Coordinates of C-alpha atoms and ligand atoms in Angstrom, one line a residue:
M1 CA 0.4 -0.3 0.3
P2 CA 1.3 3.4 -1.0
F3 CA 1.5 5.6 2.3
F4 CA 1.2 9.0 2.2
R5 CA 2.3 10.7 5.7
P6 CA 6.2 10.5 5.1
T7 CA 6.9 8.6 8.8
W8 CA 8.3 5.0 7.8
V9 CA 10.5 2.6 8.7
E10 CA 13.2 0.9 6.5
I11 CA 14.1 -2.5 6.7
S12 CA 17.9 -3.6 5.4
Q13 CA 18.0 -6.8 4.1
E14 CA 21.8 -6.6 3.2
A15 CA 22.2 -5.7 7.0
F16 CA 20.2 -9.1 7.9
A17 CA 21.7 -11.6 5.8
S18 CA 24.6 -10.6 7.2
N19 CA 24.3 -11.2 10.8
V20 CA 22.5 -14.7 9.3
R21 CA 25.9 -15.0 7.8
S22 CA 28.0 -13.5 10.7
L23 CA 26.8 -15.4 13.3
K24 CA 26.3 -18.9 11.6
K25 CA 30.5 -18.4 10.4
F26 CA 30.7 -17.6 14.4
I27 CA 28.7 -21.0 15.6
G28 CA 31.3 -23.5 13.0
P29 CA 29.9 -26.1 11.4
S30 CA 28.9 -28.7 13.5
C31 CA 26.1 -26.4 15.0
Q32 CA 23.1 -24.7 13.0
I33 CA 21.1 -21.7 13.2
L34 CA 16.6 -21.3 14.5
A35 CA 16.3 -17.9 13.6
V36 CA 14.2 -16.2 16.0
L37 CA 11.5 -14.4 13.9
K38 CA 8.6 -13.7 17.0
A39 CA 6.6 -10.5 17.1
D40 CA 7.4 -9.7 13.2
A41 CA 10.3 -9.8 13.6
Y42 CA 11.1 -7.7 16.3
G43 CA 9.1 -5.0 14.8
H44 CA 10.9 -5.7 11.9
H45 CA 8.6 -7.4 9.2
A46 CA 8.9 -11.2 9.6
A47 CA 7.8 -11.8 5.5
S48 CA 11.1 -10.0 4.2
L49 CA 12.9 -11.6 6.3
A50 CA 12.4 -15.4 6.4
S51 CA 13.2 -16.9 3.9
L52 CA 16.7 -14.4 3.2
A53 CA 17.4 -16.4 6.7
I54 CA 17.7 -19.8 5.3
K55 CA 19.3 -18.4 2.4
N56 CA 22.3 -17.1 4.4
G57 CA 22.6 -20.2 6.6
A58 CA 19.5 -20.5 8.7
S59 CA 18.0 -24.1 9.4
L60 CA 14.7 -22.9 10.7
L61 CA 12.8 -20.1 11.9
G62 CA 11.5 -19.5 15.7
V63 CA 7.8 -17.6 16.0
S64 CA 5.9 -17.4 19.0
S65 CA 2.5 -18.1 17.8
I66 CA 0.1 -19.7 15.4
E67 CA -0.6 -16.6 14.0
E68 CA 2.6 -15.2 13.5
A69 CA 3.5 -18.6 11.5
I70 CA 0.5 -18.4 9.1
S71 CA 1.1 -15.2 8.2
L72 CA 4.8 -16.7 7.3
R73 CA 3.2 -19.1 5.5
E74 CA 1.0 -17.1 3.4
S75 CA 3.3 -14.6 2.8
G76 CA 5.5 -17.3 0.6
Y77 CA 7.8 -19.2 3.9
K78 CA 8.1 -22.8 3.1
D79 CA 10.3 -24.6 5.2
S80 CA 11.2 -25.5 8.8
L81 CA 9.0 -23.3 11.7
L82 CA 8.4 -24.0 15.1
I83 CA 6.2 -21.9 18.1
L84 CA 8.1 -21.6 20.7
G85 CA 4.6 -20.8 22.6
G86 CA 2.9 -23.2 24.2
I87 CA -0.5 -25.0 22.0
Y88 CA -3.3 -24.2 23.4
P89 CA -6.3 -25.0 23.8
F90 CA -4.9 -28.3 22.2
E91 CA -8.0 -27.9 20.0
N92 CA -5.3 -25.8 17.6
F93 CA -3.2 -29.2 17.3
S94 CA -4.8 -29.2 14.2
A95 CA -3.7 -25.9 12.7
V96 CA -0.1 -26.9 13.3
F97 CA -1.2 -29.9 11.2
E98 CA -2.4 -28.1 8.4
Y99 CA 0.0 -25.1 7.8
D100 CA 2.7 -28.1 8.6
L101 CA 4.3 -25.9 11.8
I102 CA 6.6 -27.5 14.7
P103 CA 5.0 -27.4 17.7
T104 CA 6.3 -26.9 21.3
V105 CA 5.5 -29.4 24.1
A106 CA 5.7 -29.5 27.2
S107 CA 3.6 -31.8 28.8
R108 CA 2.2 -35.0 28.7
E109 CA -1.4 -34.0 28.0
S110 CA -0.3 -31.8 25.2
V111 CA 1.8 -34.6 23.8
L112 CA -1.1 -37.6 24.0
F113 CA -3.6 -35.1 21.8
L114 CA -0.5 -34.4 19.4
K115 CA 0.0 -38.6 18.8
K116 CA -4.3 -38.8 19.2
M117 CA -4.0 -36.5 16.1
A118 CA -1.0 -37.3 14.5
E119 CA -2.2 -41.6 14.6
E120 CA -5.8 -40.0 13.2
K121 CA -4.0 -38.4 10.0
K122 CA -0.8 -41.4 9.8
R123 CA 1.4 -39.3 8.9
R124 CA 4.7 -39.4 12.2
Y125 CA 4.2 -35.7 13.7
P126 CA 7.7 -33.5 15.2
F127 CA 7.7 -31.4 17.8
H128 CA 10.2 -30.0 20.5
L129 CA 9.8 -30.5 23.7
K130 CA 10.7 -27.6 25.7
I131 CA 12.7 -27.3 29.5
D132 CA 12.6 -25.4 32.0
T133 CA 16.0 -25.1 34.2
G134 CA 15.8 -21.8 35.9
M135 CA 13.1 -19.6 33.1
G136 CA 10.0 -20.3 35.5
R137 CA 8.0 -20.5 32.3
I138 CA 6.7 -23.1 30.3
G139 CA 8.8 -26.3 30.2
M140 CA 9.1 -29.5 32.9
T141 CA 12.0 -30.0 35.0
V142 CA 14.7 -32.3 33.6
E143 CA 13.4 -34.7 36.2
S144 CA 9.9 -35.0 34.1
A145 CA 11.8 -34.4 30.9
K146 CA 13.2 -37.9 31.5
K147 CA 10.1 -40.1 32.1
F148 CA 8.5 -37.9 29.2
I149 CA 11.5 -39.1 26.9
D150 CA 11.1 -42.7 29.0
E151 CA 8.1 -42.7 27.4
F152 CA 7.3 -41.0 24.3
G153 CA 11.2 -40.5 23.0
K154 CA 10.5 -43.6 19.9
D155 CA 6.4 -43.5 19.5
E156 CA 5.7 -44.9 16.5
A157 CA 3.1 -41.4 15.9
V158 CA 5.6 -38.9 17.5
Q159 CA 8.5 -37.5 16.8
L160 CA 10.8 -35.9 19.2
A161 CA 12.5 -33.8 17.0
G162 CA 14.2 -31.5 19.1
I163 CA 14.5 -30.6 23.6
Y164 CA 15.0 -27.0 24.6
S165 CA 15.5 -25.2 27.1
H166 CA 15.8 -20.6 28.0
F167 CA 18.6 -18.9 29.5
A168 CA 16.9 -16.2 32.3
S169 CA 19.9 -13.9 32.5
A170 CA 22.4 -15.4 30.0
G171 CA 24.2 -11.1 29.7
E172 CA 23.7 -10.5 33.2
D173 CA 24.8 -14.0 35.3
V174 CA 27.7 -16.0 34.3
E175 CA 27.0 -18.7 37.3
F176 CA 23.7 -19.1 37.2
T177 CA 23.6 -19.2 32.5
L178 CA 26.3 -22.5 34.1
H179 CA 24.2 -23.4 36.7
Q180 CA 21.3 -24.1 33.9
L181 CA 23.5 -25.2 31.0
E182 CA 24.2 -28.3 33.6
L183 CA 20.9 -29.2 34.3
F184 CA 20.1 -29.2 30.4
K185 CA 23.4 -31.1 29.8
D186 CA 22.8 -33.6 32.1
L187 CA 19.5 -34.3 29.8
E188 CA 21.1 -33.9 26.3
K189 CA 23.7 -37.0 27.9
Y190 CA 20.7 -39.1 29.2
V191 CA 19.1 -38.3 25.7
M192 CA 22.1 -39.5 23.9
K193 CA 22.6 -43.0 26.2
S194 CA 19.3 -44.0 24.3
E195 CA 19.1 -44.9 20.9
I196 CA 16.6 -41.5 20.1
K197 CA 19.0 -40.8 17.1
N198 CA 19.0 -36.7 15.0
V199 CA 17.4 -34.7 18.0
F200 CA 18.3 -30.8 18.0
F201 CA 19.4 -29.6 21.4
H202 CA 19.0 -26.0 21.6
M203 CA 19.8 -23.5 24.5
A204 CA 21.3 -20.5 23.4
N205 CA 19.4 -17.2 23.0
S206 CA 21.9 -14.8 20.9
A207 CA 23.7 -13.4 24.3
G208 CA 24.4 -17.6 25.1
T209 CA 25.0 -17.6 21.3
I210 CA 27.8 -14.7 22.3
L211 CA 29.1 -15.6 25.2
F212 CA 29.3 -18.7 26.1
P213 CA 30.1 -20.9 22.7
Q214 CA 29.8 -23.9 25.5
S215 CA 26.5 -23.8 25.2
H216 CA 25.8 -24.0 21.1
L217 CA 25.2 -27.5 21.2
N218 CA 24.0 -28.2 17.6
L219 CA 21.6 -25.5 17.6
V220 CA 20.8 -21.3 19.0
R221 CA 18.2 -19.7 18.8
P222 CA 19.3 -16.1 17.8
G223 CA 16.9 -13.4 17.5
V224 CA 17.9 -9.6 19.2
A225 CA 21.8 -10.5 17.2
L226 CA 20.0 -10.9 14.1
Y227 CA 18.4 -7.4 14.3
G228 CA 21.8 -5.6 15.7
I229 CA 20.2 -4.2 18.8
Q230 CA 22.0 -7.1 21.3
N231 CA 23.6 -5.0 24.4
I232 CA 26.4 -6.9 24.4
P233 CA 29.8 -6.9 23.6
L234 CA 30.8 -8.6 20.6
P235 CA 34.2 -10.9 20.0
R236 CA 36.0 -9.6 16.9
S237 CA 34.2 -12.3 14.9
V238 CA 31.4 -11.1 15.4
E239 CA 30.0 -8.4 13.3
L240 CA 26.7 -7.3 14.2
K241 CA 24.8 -4.4 11.5
P242 CA 21.5 -2.6 13.0
V243 CA 18.7 -3.9 10.2
L244 CA 16.3 -1.1 11.3
S245 CA 16.0 2.5 10.5
W246 CA 13.3 4.8 11.4
K247 CA 12.4 7.9 9.8
S248 CA 10.5 10.6 8.7
K249 CA 10.1 14.7 7.3
A250 CA 9.6 17.3 9.2
I251 CA 5.8 18.9 7.8
F252 CA 5.4 22.5 9.8
L253 CA 7.9 24.4 10.9
K254 CA 8.2 27.6 13.1
R255 CA 9.4 30.6 14.5
V256 CA 8.7 31.4 18.3
P257 CA 9.8 33.7 21.1
A258 CA 11.7 32.9 24.8
G259 CA 8.2 32.2 26.7
T260 CA 6.2 29.8 24.4
P261 CA 5.1 26.7 25.9
I262 CA 4.8 23.3 23.9
S263 CA 3.1 20.8 23.7
Y264 CA 0.2 19.2 27.0
G265 CA 0.7 20.1 29.7
R266 CA 3.6 23.5 28.8
S267 CA 5.7 21.4 31.1
F268 CA 8.9 22.4 28.1
V269 CA 8.8 26.5 27.8
T270 CA 11.5 28.0 25.6
K271 CA 14.0 29.7 27.0
N272 CA 15.2 32.2 23.6
E273 CA 14.0 32.9 20.6
S274 CA 13.9 29.1 19.0
E275 CA 13.2 27.3 15.4
I276 CA 10.5 24.2 15.7
M277 CA 9.7 22.0 13.8
T278 CA 6.8 19.5 14.0
V279 CA 7.2 15.5 13.4
P280 CA 4.5 13.5 11.9
V281 CA 5.2 10.4 14.8
G282 CA 4.0 10.2 18.0
Y283 CA 3.3 7.3 21.4
A284 CA 0.7 5.6 18.9
D285 CA 3.8 4.9 16.4
G286 CA 5.7 4.0 19.2
I287 CA 7.7 7.2 20.5
P288 CA 7.5 6.1 24.1
R289 CA 5.9 9.4 26.4
S290 CA 8.2 7.9 29.3
T291 CA 11.4 9.1 26.7
L292 CA 10.0 13.2 28.6
N293 CA 13.0 15.8 28.8
K294 CA 15.8 13.2 27.0
A295 CA 14.7 11.8 23.6
M296 CA 16.7 13.3 20.5
V297 CA 16.6 12.7 17.3
L298 CA 18.8 13.1 13.8
V299 CA 18.4 16.7 11.7
K300 CA 21.0 17.6 9.6
G301 CA 23.2 14.9 10.9
E302 CA 22.8 16.3 14.9
R303 CA 20.8 14.6 17.7
R304 CA 18.1 17.8 18.5
P305 CA 15.8 17.0 21.6
I306 CA 12.6 16.4 21.2
L307 CA 10.0 19.3 23.1
G308 CA 8.3 19.0 25.9
R309 CA 5.5 15.9 25.8
V310 CA 5.1 13.1 22.9
T311 CA 1.5 13.3 21.9
M312 CA -0.2 10.8 19.9
D313 CA 0.9 11.6 16.4
H314 CA 3.4 14.3 16.5
I315 CA 6.8 15.6 18.5
M316 CA 7.8 19.2 18.5
V317 CA 12.2 19.1 18.1
D318 CA 13.9 22.2 18.3
V319 CA 16.1 22.9 15.1
T320 CA 17.0 26.4 16.2
G321 CA 20.4 27.9 13.4
L322 CA 20.1 24.5 12.1
N323 CA 18.1 26.2 8.9
V324 CA 15.7 23.3 7.5
S325 CA 13.5 23.3 4.8
I326 CA 9.9 21.7 5.3
G327 CA 9.9 18.4 4.7
E328 CA 13.5 17.7 6.0
E329 CA 14.5 14.3 7.0
V330 CA 14.1 12.9 10.6
V331 CA 15.5 10.1 11.8
M332 CA 14.6 8.4 15.3
I333 CA 16.9 5.2 14.4
G334 CA 19.1 4.7 12.3
R335 CA 21.9 7.5 10.4
Q336 CA 22.4 10.5 9.2
G337 CA 25.6 12.0 8.2
N338 CA 27.8 11.3 10.6
G339 CA 25.0 10.8 13.8
F340 CA 23.8 7.5 14.9
I341 CA 20.3 6.5 16.8
S342 CA 20.3 2.9 18.0
A343 CA 17.1 1.3 19.9
L344 CA 19.6 0.8 22.1
D345 CA 19.8 4.9 22.6
W346 CA 15.5 4.9 22.9
A347 CA 16.0 1.6 25.4
Q348 CA 17.6 4.2 27.7
W349 CA 16.4 7.6 27.2
A350 CA 12.8 5.2 27.9
G351 CA 14.0 2.4 30.9
T352 CA 13.9 -0.1 28.9
I353 CA 15.2 -2.5 26.6
S354 CA 15.9 -2.3 22.6
Y355 CA 13.1 -5.1 22.5
E356 CA 10.6 -2.9 23.6
I357 CA 11.5 0.0 21.5
V358 CA 11.5 -2.2 17.9
C359 CA 8.7 -4.5 19.0
G360 CA 6.5 -1.2 20.2
I361 CA 6.9 0.5 16.8
S362 CA 3.5 0.3 15.9
K363 CA 1.6 -1.7 12.6
R364 CA 0.5 1.9 11.3
V365 CA 4.3 2.6 9.9
P366 CA 5.0 1.2 6.7
R367 CA 7.9 -0.8 7.4
M368 CA 9.4 -0.8 3.6
V369 CA 12.9 -3.0 2.5
V370 CA 16.1 -1.9 2.0
A371 CA 19.0 -3.3 -0.2
Ligands
PLP401 C1 12.7 -14.5 21.8 C2 13.6 -16.2 22.5 C3 14.4 -15.9 21.8 C4 15.9 -15.2 21.4 O1 15.8 -14.3 22.8 P1 17.2 -12.8 21.8 O2 17.4 -12.4 23.0 O3 16.3 -12.2 21.0 O4 18.5 -13.8 21.4 C5 15.5 -17.9 22.2 N1 14.5 -18.3 22.5 C6 13.3 -18.6 23.1 C7 12.3 -19.6 23.7 C8 12.4 -16.8 22.9 O5 11.6 -17.4 23.1

């Protein structure tokens, strides 16, 4: 659909492809990548990146829900797709079959449902088993998993294709991360001793992949690193580029005298004569209101402050002395001249994480693929 309002997101397929290749090279030939494209690829438009991930070295993709998976299927993505979230109500397994998705299973109850359906459809159906090693979210304990594997590991109707767990603090807590890994490896050893073959073992998110090579096992599950907005230092051998830029244009300019209040609540009042630009992007697009008095945007390559409160559809920016014209490009996230503002900057201003910033860029902002 064409767009009229000059506010948009640019997605660099080149940067994304290069990030996948860089991680693939880093993990080496004995490990594979499950590219995490949940939440519309963290706001980056999953449909534009799914096949690219596979072409550049990922072996399968992960999304959060059946809805997200269907939308990727409808965009033409045909390869393997793991649903990371739990399937409930269990009747939803019929959509899993229909769209050829790999479900996550975390209980006996759920696998029995899958098994019944697989028997009806006369098709051995794969699933991944989720283990909780310290995240406290969906997943069974290692001890229950051993019993589960004894019961279903060689089932004729359902195929244990993967076993996985999730780090709670791979970027922050070495000791706890190693503790989680040890629990998981105990289970891996248990399965290796059985005759169950061809199982993916996976645990590492982006931080695990980058900081804990011993957690790679035979599959890693990076998300945020693929988008180049991870908040951990990188080893020299890994280069990750930001994939998303967020831009707009000045739609109105005015010069105002000192003492002029700007935006709701008049929380900001100009101290001097000022040039003020109105930009058509607001909290309904994902600019957090909580960045009050902190956030900046790029104009002519310079960081310039947002004045007063973020409104639903607009922000006002101080452009005094910049000699801007109407239609001047404004960058919320990305590069302009020598200036650069990242999702991590916004996260700091808003007191949150980069994930929430990019996932929060709302659907009404069109995504444009650039090379
Ligand atoms: C989101 C998610 C990931 C990716 O995490 P990042 O920190 O973005 O790398 C991996 N595994 C699971 C189960 C997830 O939910």
